[in-house]
Amino acid sequence: LLKKGGGSGFEAVMTGRRTHKGLFHNLPIYTYFYTSSVSGSFVWGHYLYDAEARIHRAEFYKSYGLSVRCIKD
């Protein structure tokens, strides 16, 4: 489980997401991350909600602006 001050070492700023029209939504309670999985005109992503200590998975339009998390191999 993820939670503020938790032991996972992962921290995220709740940045919301940008729509295809350039508007920002869900500031400052959600943050969204792209994955490398694509399905037609959608991309799979993960999102965090500050009131829950878990990661959600969902499909998003490719035209949305989500955050990118770089992972070192």
C-alpha atoms as a printed R data frame, in Angstrom:
   type eleno elety resid chain resno      x      y       z
1  ATOM     1    CA   LEU     A     1  0.000  0.000   0.000
2  ATOM     2    CA   LEU     A     2  1.099  3.529  -0.751
3  ATOM     3    CA   LYS     A     3  0.513  6.231   1.796
4  ATOM     4    CA   LYS     A     4  1.992  9.543   2.840
5  ATOM     5    CA   GLY     A     5  5.067  8.892   4.939
6  ATOM     6    CA   GLY     A     6  4.976  5.185   3.983
7  ATOM     7    CA   GLY     A     7  7.966  2.902   3.662
8  ATOM     8    CA   SER     A     8  7.932  2.335  -0.125
9  ATOM     9    CA   GLY     A     9 10.178  5.318  -0.832
10 ATOM    10    CA   PHE     A    10  7.919  6.468  -3.681
11 ATOM    11    CA   GLU     A    11  6.610 10.022  -3.535
12 ATOM    12    CA   ALA     A    12  4.356 11.701  -6.074
13 ATOM    13    CA   VAL     A    13  3.078 15.246  -6.467
14 ATOM    14    CA   MET     A    14 -0.638 15.347  -7.246
15 ATOM    15    CA   THR     A    15 -0.435 17.044 -10.651
16 ATOM    16    CA   GLY     A    16 -3.764 16.061 -12.198
17 ATOM    17    CA   ARG     A    17 -3.910 15.520 -15.977
18 ATOM    18    CA   ARG     A    18 -4.238 17.632 -19.108
19 ATOM    19    CA   THR     A    19 -7.141 16.983 -21.472
20 ATOM    20    CA   HIS     A    20 -6.968 17.049 -25.260
21 ATOM    21    CA   LYS     A    21 -8.330 20.616 -25.053
22 ATOM    22    CA   GLY     A    22 -5.417 21.739 -22.868
23 ATOM    23    CA   LEU     A    23 -7.443 22.000 -19.650
24 ATOM    24    CA   PHE     A    24 -6.110 20.605 -16.372
25 ATOM    25    CA   HIS     A    25 -8.332 18.330 -14.283
26 ATOM    26    CA   ASN     A    26 -8.167 16.811 -10.812
27 ATOM    27    CA   LEU     A    27 -5.586 19.172  -9.323
28 ATOM    28    CA   PRO     A    28 -4.352 18.625  -6.571
29 ATOM    29    CA   ILE     A    29 -5.956 15.309  -5.574
30 ATOM    30    CA   TYR     A    30 -4.926 12.934  -8.390
31 ATOM    31    CA   THR     A    31 -1.771 12.176 -10.352
32 ATOM    32    CA   TYR     A    32 -1.548 10.080 -13.514
33 ATOM    33    CA   PHE     A    33  1.316  8.162 -15.135
34 ATOM    34    CA   TYR     A    34  1.691  6.704 -18.615
35 ATOM    35    CA   THR     A    35  2.692  3.088 -19.140
36 ATOM    36    CA   SER     A    36  4.141  1.659 -22.355
37 ATOM    37    CA   SER     A    37  0.968 -0.345 -23.091
38 ATOM    38    CA   VAL     A    38 -1.163  0.927 -25.988
39 ATOM    39    CA   SER     A    39 -4.635 -0.260 -27.011
40 ATOM    40    CA   GLY     A    40 -5.945  1.355 -30.217
41 ATOM    41    CA   SER     A    41 -6.504  5.055 -29.568
42 ATOM    42    CA   PHE     A    42 -5.957  4.563 -25.836
43 ATOM    43    CA   VAL     A    43 -2.946  4.110 -23.596
44 ATOM    44    CA   TRP     A    44 -2.885  2.254 -20.314
45 ATOM    45    CA   GLY     A    45 -1.882  4.289 -17.313
46 ATOM    46    CA   HIS     A    46 -1.863  4.318 -13.548
47 ATOM    47    CA   TYR     A    47 -3.267  6.945 -11.258
48 ATOM    48    CA   LEU     A    48 -3.084  7.776  -7.582
49 ATOM    49    CA   TYR     A    49 -5.801  9.424  -5.528
50 ATOM    50    CA   ASP     A    50 -4.616 11.156  -2.369
51 ATOM    51    CA   ALA     A    51 -7.472  9.749  -0.244
52 ATOM    52    CA   GLU     A    52 -6.542  6.122  -1.041
53 ATOM    53    CA   ALA     A    53 -3.368  4.149  -0.419
54 ATOM    54    CA   ARG     A    54 -3.385  2.171  -3.676
55 ATOM    55    CA   ILE     A    55 -2.607  2.411  -7.382
56 ATOM    56    CA   HIS     A    56 -5.410  2.355  -9.957
57 ATOM    57    CA   ARG     A    57 -5.079  1.198 -13.583
58 ATOM    58    CA   ALA     A    58 -7.166  2.665 -16.404
59 ATOM    59    CA   GLU     A    59 -7.227  3.479 -20.113
60 ATOM    60    CA   PHE     A    60 -6.707  7.096 -21.190
61 ATOM    61    CA   TYR     A    61 -6.947  8.824 -24.551
62 ATOM    62    CA   LYS     A    62 -3.534  9.169 -26.182
63 ATOM    63    CA   SER     A    63 -4.207 12.901 -26.523
64 ATOM    64    CA   TYR     A    64 -4.282 13.406 -22.723
65 ATOM    65    CA   GLY     A    65 -1.248 14.737 -20.926
66 ATOM    66    CA   LEU     A    66 -0.119 12.430 -18.140
67 ATOM    67    CA   SER     A    67  3.108 12.392 -16.148
68 ATOM    68    CA   VAL     A    68  6.069 10.217 -17.038
69 ATOM    69    CA   ARG     A    69  8.007  8.287 -14.428
70 ATOM    70    CA   CYS     A    70 11.521  7.262 -15.441
71 ATOM    71    CA   ILE     A    71 12.832  4.031 -13.991
72 ATOM    72    CA   LYS     A    72 16.530  3.168 -14.008
73 ATOM    73    CA   ASP     A    73 17.364 -0.377 -15.155
